[in-house]
Coordinates of C-alpha atoms in Angstrom, one line a residue:
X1 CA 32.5 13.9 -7.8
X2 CA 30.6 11.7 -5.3
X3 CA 32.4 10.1 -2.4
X4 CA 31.7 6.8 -0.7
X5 CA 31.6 8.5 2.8
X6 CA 28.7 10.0 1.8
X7 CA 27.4 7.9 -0.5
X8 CA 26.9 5.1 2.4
X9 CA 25.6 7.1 4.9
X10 CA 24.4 5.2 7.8
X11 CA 21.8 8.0 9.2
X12 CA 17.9 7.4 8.7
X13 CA 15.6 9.3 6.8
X14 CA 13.2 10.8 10.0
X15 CA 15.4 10.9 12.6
X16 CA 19.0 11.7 13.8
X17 CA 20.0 8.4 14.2
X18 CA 23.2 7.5 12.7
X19 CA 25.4 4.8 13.9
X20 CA 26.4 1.6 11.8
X21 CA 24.8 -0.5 14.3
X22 CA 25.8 -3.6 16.7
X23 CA 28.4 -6.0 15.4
X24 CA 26.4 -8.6 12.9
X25 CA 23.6 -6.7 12.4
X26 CA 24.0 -3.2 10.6
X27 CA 21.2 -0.7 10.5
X28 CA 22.2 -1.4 6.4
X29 CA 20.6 -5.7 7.5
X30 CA 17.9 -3.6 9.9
X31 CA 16.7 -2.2 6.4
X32 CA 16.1 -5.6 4.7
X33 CA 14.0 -6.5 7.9
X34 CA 11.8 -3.6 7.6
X35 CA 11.0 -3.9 4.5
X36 CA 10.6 -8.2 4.7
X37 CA 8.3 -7.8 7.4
X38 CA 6.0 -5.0 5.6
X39 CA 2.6 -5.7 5.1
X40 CA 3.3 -3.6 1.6
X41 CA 5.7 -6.5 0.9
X42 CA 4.1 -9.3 1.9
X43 CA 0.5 -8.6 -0.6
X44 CA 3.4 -9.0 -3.6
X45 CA 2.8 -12.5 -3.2
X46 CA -1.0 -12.3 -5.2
X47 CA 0.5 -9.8 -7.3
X48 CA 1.7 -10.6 -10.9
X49 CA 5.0 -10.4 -11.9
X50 CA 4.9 -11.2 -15.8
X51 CA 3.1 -14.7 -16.4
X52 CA -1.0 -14.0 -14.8
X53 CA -1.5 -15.6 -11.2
X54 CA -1.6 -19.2 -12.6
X55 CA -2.7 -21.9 -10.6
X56 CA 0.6 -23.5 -11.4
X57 CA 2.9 -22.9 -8.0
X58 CA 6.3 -23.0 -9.5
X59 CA 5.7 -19.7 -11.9
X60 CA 7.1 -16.4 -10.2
X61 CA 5.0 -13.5 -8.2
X62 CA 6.2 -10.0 -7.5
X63 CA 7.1 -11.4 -4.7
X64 CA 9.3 -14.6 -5.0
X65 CA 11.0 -12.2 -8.1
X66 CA 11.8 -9.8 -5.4
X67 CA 13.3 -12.5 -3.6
X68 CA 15.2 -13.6 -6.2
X69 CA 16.8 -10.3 -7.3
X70 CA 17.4 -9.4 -4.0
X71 CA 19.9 -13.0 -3.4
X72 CA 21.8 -11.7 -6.3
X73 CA 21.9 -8.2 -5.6
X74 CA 23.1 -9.0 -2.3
X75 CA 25.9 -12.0 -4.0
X76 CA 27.1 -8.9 -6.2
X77 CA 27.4 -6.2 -3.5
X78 CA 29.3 -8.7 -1.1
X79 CA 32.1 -9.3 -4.4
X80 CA 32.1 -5.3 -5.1
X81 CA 32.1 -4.6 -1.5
X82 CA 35.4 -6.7 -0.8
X83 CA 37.3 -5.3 -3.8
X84 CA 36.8 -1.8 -2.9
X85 CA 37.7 -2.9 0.5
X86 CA 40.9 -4.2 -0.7
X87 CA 41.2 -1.1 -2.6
X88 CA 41.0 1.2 0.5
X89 CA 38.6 2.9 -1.2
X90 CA 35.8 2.4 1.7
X91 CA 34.9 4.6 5.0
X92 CA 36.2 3.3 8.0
X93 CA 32.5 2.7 9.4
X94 CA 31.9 0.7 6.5
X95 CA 32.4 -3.4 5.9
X96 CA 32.5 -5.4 3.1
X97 CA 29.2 -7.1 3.9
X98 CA 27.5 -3.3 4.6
X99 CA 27.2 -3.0 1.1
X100 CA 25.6 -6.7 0.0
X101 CA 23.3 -5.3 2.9
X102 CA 22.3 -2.1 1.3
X103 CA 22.1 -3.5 -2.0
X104 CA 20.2 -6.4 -1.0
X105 CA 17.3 -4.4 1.0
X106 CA 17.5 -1.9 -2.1
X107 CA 16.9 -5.1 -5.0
X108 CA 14.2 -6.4 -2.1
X109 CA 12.1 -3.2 -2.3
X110 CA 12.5 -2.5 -6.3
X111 CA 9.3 -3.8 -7.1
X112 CA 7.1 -2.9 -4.3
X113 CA 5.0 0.0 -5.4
X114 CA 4.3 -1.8 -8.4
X115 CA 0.0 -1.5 -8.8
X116 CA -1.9 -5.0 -9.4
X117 CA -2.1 -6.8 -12.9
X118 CA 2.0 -5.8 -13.3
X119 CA 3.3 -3.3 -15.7
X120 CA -0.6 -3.4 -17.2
X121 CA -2.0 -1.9 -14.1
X122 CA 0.3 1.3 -14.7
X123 CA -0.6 1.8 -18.2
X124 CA -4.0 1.1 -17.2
X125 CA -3.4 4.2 -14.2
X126 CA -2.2 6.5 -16.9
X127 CA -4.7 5.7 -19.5
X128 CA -7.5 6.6 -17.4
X129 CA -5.8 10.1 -16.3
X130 CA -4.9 11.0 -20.2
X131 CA -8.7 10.1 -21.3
X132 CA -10.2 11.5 -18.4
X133 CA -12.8 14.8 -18.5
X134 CA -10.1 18.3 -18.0
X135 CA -12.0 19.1 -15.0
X136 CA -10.2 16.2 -13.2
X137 CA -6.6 17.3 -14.0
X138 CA -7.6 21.2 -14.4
X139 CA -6.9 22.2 -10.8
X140 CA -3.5 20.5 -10.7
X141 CA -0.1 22.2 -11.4
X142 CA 1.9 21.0 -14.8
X143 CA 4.5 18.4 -12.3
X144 CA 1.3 17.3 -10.8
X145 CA -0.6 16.4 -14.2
X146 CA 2.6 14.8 -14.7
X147 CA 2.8 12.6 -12.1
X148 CA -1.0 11.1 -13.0
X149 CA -0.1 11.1 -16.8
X150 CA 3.1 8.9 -16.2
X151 CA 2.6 7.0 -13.4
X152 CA 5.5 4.9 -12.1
X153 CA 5.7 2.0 -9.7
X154 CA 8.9 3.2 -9.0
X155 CA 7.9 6.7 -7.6
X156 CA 5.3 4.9 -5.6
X157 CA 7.5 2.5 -4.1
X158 CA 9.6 5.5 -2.9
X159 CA 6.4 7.1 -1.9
X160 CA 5.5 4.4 -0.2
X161 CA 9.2 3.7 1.8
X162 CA 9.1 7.0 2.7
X163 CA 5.6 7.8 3.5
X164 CA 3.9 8.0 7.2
X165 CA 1.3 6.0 6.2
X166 CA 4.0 3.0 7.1
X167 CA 5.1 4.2 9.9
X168 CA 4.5 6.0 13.4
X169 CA 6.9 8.7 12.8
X170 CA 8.1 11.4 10.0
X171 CA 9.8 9.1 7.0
X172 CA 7.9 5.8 6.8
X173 CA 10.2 3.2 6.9
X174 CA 13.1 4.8 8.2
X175 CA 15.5 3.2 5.9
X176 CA 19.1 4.9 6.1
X177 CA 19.6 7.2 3.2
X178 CA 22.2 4.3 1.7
X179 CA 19.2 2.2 0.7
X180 CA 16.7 5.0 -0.2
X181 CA 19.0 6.5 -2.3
X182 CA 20.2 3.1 -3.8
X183 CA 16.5 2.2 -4.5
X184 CA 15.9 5.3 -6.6
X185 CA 16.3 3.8 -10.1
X186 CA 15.7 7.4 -11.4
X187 CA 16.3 10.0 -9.2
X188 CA 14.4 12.9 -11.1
X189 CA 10.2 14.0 -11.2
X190 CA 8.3 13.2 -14.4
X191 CA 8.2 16.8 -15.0
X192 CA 12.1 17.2 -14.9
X193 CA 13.2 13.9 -16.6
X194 CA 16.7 14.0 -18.8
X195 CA 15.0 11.2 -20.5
X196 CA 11.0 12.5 -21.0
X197 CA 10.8 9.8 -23.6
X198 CA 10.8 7.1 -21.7
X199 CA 8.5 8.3 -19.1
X200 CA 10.5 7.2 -16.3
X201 CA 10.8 8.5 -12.9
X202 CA 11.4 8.2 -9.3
X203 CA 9.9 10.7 -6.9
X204 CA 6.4 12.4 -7.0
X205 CA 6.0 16.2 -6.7
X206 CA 4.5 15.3 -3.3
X207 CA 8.3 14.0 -2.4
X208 CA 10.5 16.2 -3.6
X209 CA 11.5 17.3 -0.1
X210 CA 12.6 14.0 0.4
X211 CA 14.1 12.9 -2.6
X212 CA 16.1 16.3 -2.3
X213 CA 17.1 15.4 1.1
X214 CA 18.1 11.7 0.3
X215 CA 20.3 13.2 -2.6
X216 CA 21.7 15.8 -0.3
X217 CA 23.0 13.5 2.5
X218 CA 24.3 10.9 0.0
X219 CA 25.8 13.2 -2.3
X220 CA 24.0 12.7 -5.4
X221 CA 25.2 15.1 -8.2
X222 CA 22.9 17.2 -9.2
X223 CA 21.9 17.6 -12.7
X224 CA 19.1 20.2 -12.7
X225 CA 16.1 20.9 -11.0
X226 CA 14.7 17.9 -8.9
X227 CA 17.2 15.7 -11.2
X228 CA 20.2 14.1 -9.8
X229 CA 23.1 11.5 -11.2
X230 CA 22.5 7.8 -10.1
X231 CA 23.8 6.2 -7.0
X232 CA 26.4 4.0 -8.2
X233 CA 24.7 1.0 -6.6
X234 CA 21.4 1.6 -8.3
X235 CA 23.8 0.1 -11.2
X236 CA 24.0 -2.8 -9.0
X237 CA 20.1 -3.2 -8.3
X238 CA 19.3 -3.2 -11.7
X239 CA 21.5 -5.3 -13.5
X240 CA 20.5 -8.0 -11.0
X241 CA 16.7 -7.3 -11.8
X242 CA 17.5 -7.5 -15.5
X243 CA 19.3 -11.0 -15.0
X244 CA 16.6 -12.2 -13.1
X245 CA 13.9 -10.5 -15.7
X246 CA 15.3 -11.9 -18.8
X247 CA 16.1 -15.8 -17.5
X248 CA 13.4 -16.5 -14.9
X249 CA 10.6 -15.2 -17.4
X250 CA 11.9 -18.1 -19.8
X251 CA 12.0 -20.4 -17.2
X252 CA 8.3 -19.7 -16.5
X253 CA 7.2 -19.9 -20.2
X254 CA 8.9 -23.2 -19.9
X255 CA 6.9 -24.6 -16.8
X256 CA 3.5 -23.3 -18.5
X257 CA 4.8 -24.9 -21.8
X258 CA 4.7 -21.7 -23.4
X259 CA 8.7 -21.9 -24.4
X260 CA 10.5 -24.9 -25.7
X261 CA 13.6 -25.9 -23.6
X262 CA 16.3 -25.7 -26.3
X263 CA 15.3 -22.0 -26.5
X264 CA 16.9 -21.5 -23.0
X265 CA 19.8 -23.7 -23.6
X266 CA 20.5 -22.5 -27.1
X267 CA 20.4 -18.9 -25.2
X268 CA 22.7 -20.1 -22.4
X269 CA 25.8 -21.9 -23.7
X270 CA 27.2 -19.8 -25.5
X271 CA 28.0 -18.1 -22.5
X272 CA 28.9 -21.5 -20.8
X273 CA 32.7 -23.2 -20.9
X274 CA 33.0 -27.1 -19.8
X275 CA 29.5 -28.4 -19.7
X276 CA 30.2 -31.7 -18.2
X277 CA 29.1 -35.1 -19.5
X278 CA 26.5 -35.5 -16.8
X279 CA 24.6 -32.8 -18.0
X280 CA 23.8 -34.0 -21.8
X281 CA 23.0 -37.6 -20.4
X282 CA 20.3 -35.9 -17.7
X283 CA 16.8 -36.4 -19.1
X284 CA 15.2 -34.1 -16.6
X285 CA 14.5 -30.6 -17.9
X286 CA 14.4 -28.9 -14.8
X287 CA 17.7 -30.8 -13.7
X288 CA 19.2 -29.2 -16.6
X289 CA 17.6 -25.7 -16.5
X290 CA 19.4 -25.7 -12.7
X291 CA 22.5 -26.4 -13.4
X292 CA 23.1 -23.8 -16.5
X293 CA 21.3 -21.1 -13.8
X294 CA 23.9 -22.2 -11.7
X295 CA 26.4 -21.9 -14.0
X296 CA 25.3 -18.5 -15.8
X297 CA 24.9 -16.9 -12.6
X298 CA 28.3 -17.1 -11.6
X299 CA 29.8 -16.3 -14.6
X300 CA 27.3 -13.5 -14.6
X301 CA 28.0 -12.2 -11.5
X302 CA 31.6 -12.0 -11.6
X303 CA 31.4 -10.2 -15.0
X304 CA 29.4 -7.6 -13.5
X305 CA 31.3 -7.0 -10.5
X306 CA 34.4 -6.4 -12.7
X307 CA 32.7 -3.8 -14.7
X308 CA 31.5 -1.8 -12.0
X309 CA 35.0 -1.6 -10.4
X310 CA 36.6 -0.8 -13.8
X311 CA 34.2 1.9 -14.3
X312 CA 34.1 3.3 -10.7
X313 CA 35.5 6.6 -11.5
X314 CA 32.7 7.7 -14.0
X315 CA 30.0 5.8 -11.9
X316 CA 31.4 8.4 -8.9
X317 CA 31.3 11.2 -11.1
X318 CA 27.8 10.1 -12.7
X319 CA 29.5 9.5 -16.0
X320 CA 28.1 6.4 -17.1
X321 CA 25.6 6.0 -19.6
X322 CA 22.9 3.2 -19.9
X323 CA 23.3 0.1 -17.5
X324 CA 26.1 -2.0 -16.2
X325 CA 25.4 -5.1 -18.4
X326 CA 26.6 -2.7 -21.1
X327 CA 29.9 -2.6 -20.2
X328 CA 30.1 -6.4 -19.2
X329 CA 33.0 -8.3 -21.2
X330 CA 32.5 -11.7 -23.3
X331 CA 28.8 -12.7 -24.4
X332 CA 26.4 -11.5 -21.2
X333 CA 25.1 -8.5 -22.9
X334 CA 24.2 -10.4 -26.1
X335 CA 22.6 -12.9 -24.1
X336 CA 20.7 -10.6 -21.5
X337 CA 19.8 -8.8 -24.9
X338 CA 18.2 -11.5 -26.7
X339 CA 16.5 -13.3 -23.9
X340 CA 14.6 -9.8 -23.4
X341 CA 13.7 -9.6 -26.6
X342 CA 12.5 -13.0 -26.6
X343 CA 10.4 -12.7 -23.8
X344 CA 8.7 -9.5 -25.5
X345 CA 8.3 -11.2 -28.3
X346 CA 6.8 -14.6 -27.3
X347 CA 6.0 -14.8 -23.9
X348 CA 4.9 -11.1 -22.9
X349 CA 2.0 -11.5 -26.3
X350 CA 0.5 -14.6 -25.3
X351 CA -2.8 -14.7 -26.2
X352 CA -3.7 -15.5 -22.6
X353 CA -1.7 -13.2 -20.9
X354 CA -3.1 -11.0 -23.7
X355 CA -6.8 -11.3 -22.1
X356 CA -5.6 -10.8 -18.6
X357 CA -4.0 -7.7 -19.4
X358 CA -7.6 -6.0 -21.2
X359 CA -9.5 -7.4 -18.0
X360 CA -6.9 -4.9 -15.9
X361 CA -7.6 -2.5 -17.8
X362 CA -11.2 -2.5 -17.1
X363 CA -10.7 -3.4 -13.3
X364 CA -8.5 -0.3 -12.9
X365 CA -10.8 2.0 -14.7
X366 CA -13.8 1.2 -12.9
X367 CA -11.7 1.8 -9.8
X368 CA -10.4 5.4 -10.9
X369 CA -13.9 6.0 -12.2
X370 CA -15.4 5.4 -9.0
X371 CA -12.8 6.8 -6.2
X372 CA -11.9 10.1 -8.5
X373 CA -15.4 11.6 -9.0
X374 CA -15.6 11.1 -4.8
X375 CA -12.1 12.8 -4.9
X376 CA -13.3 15.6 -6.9
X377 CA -16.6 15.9 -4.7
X378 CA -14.4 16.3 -1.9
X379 CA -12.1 18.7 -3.3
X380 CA -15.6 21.0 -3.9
X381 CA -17.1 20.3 -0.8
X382 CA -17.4 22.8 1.8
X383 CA -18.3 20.1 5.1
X384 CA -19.5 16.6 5.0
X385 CA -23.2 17.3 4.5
X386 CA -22.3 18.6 1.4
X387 CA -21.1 14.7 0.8
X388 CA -23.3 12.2 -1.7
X389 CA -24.0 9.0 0.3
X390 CA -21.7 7.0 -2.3
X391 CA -18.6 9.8 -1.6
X392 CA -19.2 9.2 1.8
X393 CA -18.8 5.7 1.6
X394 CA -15.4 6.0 -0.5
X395 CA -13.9 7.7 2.2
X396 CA -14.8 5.2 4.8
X397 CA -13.4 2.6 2.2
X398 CA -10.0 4.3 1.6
X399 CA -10.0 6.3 4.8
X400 CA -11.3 9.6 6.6
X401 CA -7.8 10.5 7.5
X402 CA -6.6 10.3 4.3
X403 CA -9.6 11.7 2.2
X404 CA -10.2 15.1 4.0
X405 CA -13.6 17.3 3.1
X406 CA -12.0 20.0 1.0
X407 CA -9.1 18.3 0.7
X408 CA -6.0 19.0 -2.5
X409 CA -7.2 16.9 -5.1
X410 CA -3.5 16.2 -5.5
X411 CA -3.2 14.3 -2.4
X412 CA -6.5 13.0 -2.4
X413 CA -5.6 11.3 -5.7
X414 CA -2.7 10.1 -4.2
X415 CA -4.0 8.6 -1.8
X416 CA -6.2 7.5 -3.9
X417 CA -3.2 5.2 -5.8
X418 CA -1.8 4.5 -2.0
X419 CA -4.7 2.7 -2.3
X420 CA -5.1 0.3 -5.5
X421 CA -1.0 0.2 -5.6
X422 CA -1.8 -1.8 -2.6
X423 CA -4.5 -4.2 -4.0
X424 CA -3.3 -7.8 -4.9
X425 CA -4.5 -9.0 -8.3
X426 CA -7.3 -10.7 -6.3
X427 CA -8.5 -8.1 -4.3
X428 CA -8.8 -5.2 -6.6
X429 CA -10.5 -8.0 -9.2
X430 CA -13.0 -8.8 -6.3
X431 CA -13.6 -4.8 -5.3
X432 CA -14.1 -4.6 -8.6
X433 CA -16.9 -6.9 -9.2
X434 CA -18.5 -5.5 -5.8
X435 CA -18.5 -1.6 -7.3
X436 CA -19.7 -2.7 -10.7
X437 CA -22.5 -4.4 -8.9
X438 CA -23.4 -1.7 -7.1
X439 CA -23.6 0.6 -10.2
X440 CA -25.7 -1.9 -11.6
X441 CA -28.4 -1.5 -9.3

């Protein structure tokens, strides 16, 4: 059974730090500022989030969806967070607001070792590793060829939080183990998935250690090898992603035109009691789209928070099964359900989106193309004079330090998707053009 005085544990992966912090400002808030005021955060502004980078500036990016989720994340923590606090049920270093805090920075991260083009840019990561020639997988271990093969932006994102590439010292970030472990959707390696199926995962072999160590100091059940139960406020994290996922999306096909208005209403009100008359006199569609937001999101949110404290016991003992929404009462799920399916059906297969989506493809594999056969180079050489002029050049590109002469091609590839996981849409599009120019001549 997992415990909240474990489960919110203040301490900070990479050092023995482990006080709450000063009154108003937790190390929980230090968390969100860390990761706000990363520059890994900041480039999800030119990254898509579903719609392409339009030149419309009302439609969502990775990063104003990050935004988003994060605000109600945070709304949902603070209501759960005060009803266990009623309950007794927290630590004494603990406050109400502590775990908005952690939930917030966790929902604020989600999406930030996402690749460019959106979920296109990790199939397009995965593709290239499954069709590429054996001798570029033949030196790895089976976890490692797993890790290329089913590439996740959510064991990147870890990788990345945790990572010293982000940081001066030993753990990246630094983010307490409340919000690391809270941010680890799937707290298992490709190779060791419960679920294989769904090729889902949340730590690379290269962080094992430290997804072994989050679990440890948290609590986390464990489950098997390198597999552990949920945090209970992943729960949290997600369900707020989903909301936003499934409604905003609409919202956005309804800006580009893509999505008739009375789909969104016709979605909403049946989860909507005393519409006032105001609202069916109001000839503005956005006016309208506002207030039942307003409206569904605190029904919403309420709805949710009741479920996860009626559930508490098996979300402590890593009972539950599938996500939070799940076990909301009245219409929610339906409607979460149907706007999802909506989205796949209508708005993810437009025939423009469509297009944008084969160009990633061939941005990303140009990219692989050109920065794997220097990692494998490098893996085989012996010193740098051994280096091709064009390797050489690679390494200045994605870094010496990172790209050692005789290197693990593991961690050379690695590096190698530190690398474009970083790119904006623009940047890797433009890198792009430049390599294929240069192979052109």
């Amino acid at each position: 059974m997992m415990n909240w005085q474990k489960l919110l544990s203040p301490a900070r992966l990479g050092t023995k730090h482990s006080s709450v912090g000063t009154f108003g400002r937790s190390d929980f808030h230090k968390d969100y500022d860390r990761i706000i005021f990363s520059s890994a955060f900041r480039r999800l502004q030119r990254k898509t989030q579903v719609h392409p980078l339009p030149e419309n500036d009302n439609i969502h990016t990775r990063l104003t969806h990050s935004l988003e989720v994060s605000c109600v994340a945070r709304s949902m923590g603070l209501m759960v967070g005060h009803r266990l606090a009623e309950k007794q049920h927290l630590p004494d270093h603990v406050e109400a607001d502590h775990l908005a805090a952690i939930v917030q920075a966790a929902a604020l991260a989600h999406d930030i070792g996402n690749p460019p083009f959106g979920h296109a840019g990790e199939y397009a990561i995965r593709q290239w590793f499954a069709e590429a020639d054996a001798k570029f997988l033949a030196p790895l271990t089976e976890g490692e060829r797993a890790d290329l093969l089913t590439f996740e932006g959510n064991a990147q994102g870890f990788r990345l939080l945790t990572n010293k590439r982000t940081g001066l010292h030993d753990g990246g970030m630094r983010l307490t183990y409340a919000t690391l472990a809270s941010f680890i959707k799937y707290p298992w390696t490709a190779i060791n998935s419960p679920f294989p199926e769904k090729r889902k995962f949340g730590a690379f072999q290269q962080e094992v250690p430290m997804l072994a160590q989050v679990a440890e100091v948290t609590g986390l059940l464990e489950r098997g090898q390198h597999c552990y139960a949920r945090h209970p406020l992943v729960y949290l994290v997600e369900a707020a992603d989903d909301i936003c996922y499934a409604l905003i999306d609409i919202e956005d096909g309804i800006e580009l035109e893509l999505v008739d208005f009375q789909v969104f209403e016709n979605l909403i009100m049946p989860c909507i009691q005393d519409v006032p008359a105001e609202y069916h006199r109001e000839a503005s569609i956005t006016r309208k789209m506002n207030f039942l937001r307003g409206r569904i999101m605190t029904g919403l949110l309420a709805a949710i928070s009741d479920a996860f404290l009626a559930h508490e016991e098996h979300l402590l003992a890593g009972e539950l099964t599938g996500d939070l929404l799940a076990y909301v009462d009245g219409p929610y799920n339906d409607m979460i359900l149907a706007a999802k399916a909506f989205s796949e059906q209508q708005i993810i297969l437009n025939r423009r989106k469509v297009q944008i989506e084969v160009g990633a493809f061939a941005c990303i594999e140009v990219l692989l193309d050109t920065f794997c056969r220097a990692a494998l180079e490098l893996h085989q050489a012996r010193g740098e004079s051994d280096l091709s002029y064009r390797t050489a050049r690679v390494r200045e590109l994605i870094g010496r330090d990172d790209m050692p002469v005789g290197g693990r091609l593991y961690s050379l590839y690695l590096a190698i998707l530190d690398y474009i996981s970083g790119m904006t849409d623009d940047f890797a599009a433009r890198l792009t053009r430049d390599i294929g120019g240069s192979q052109g001549r």
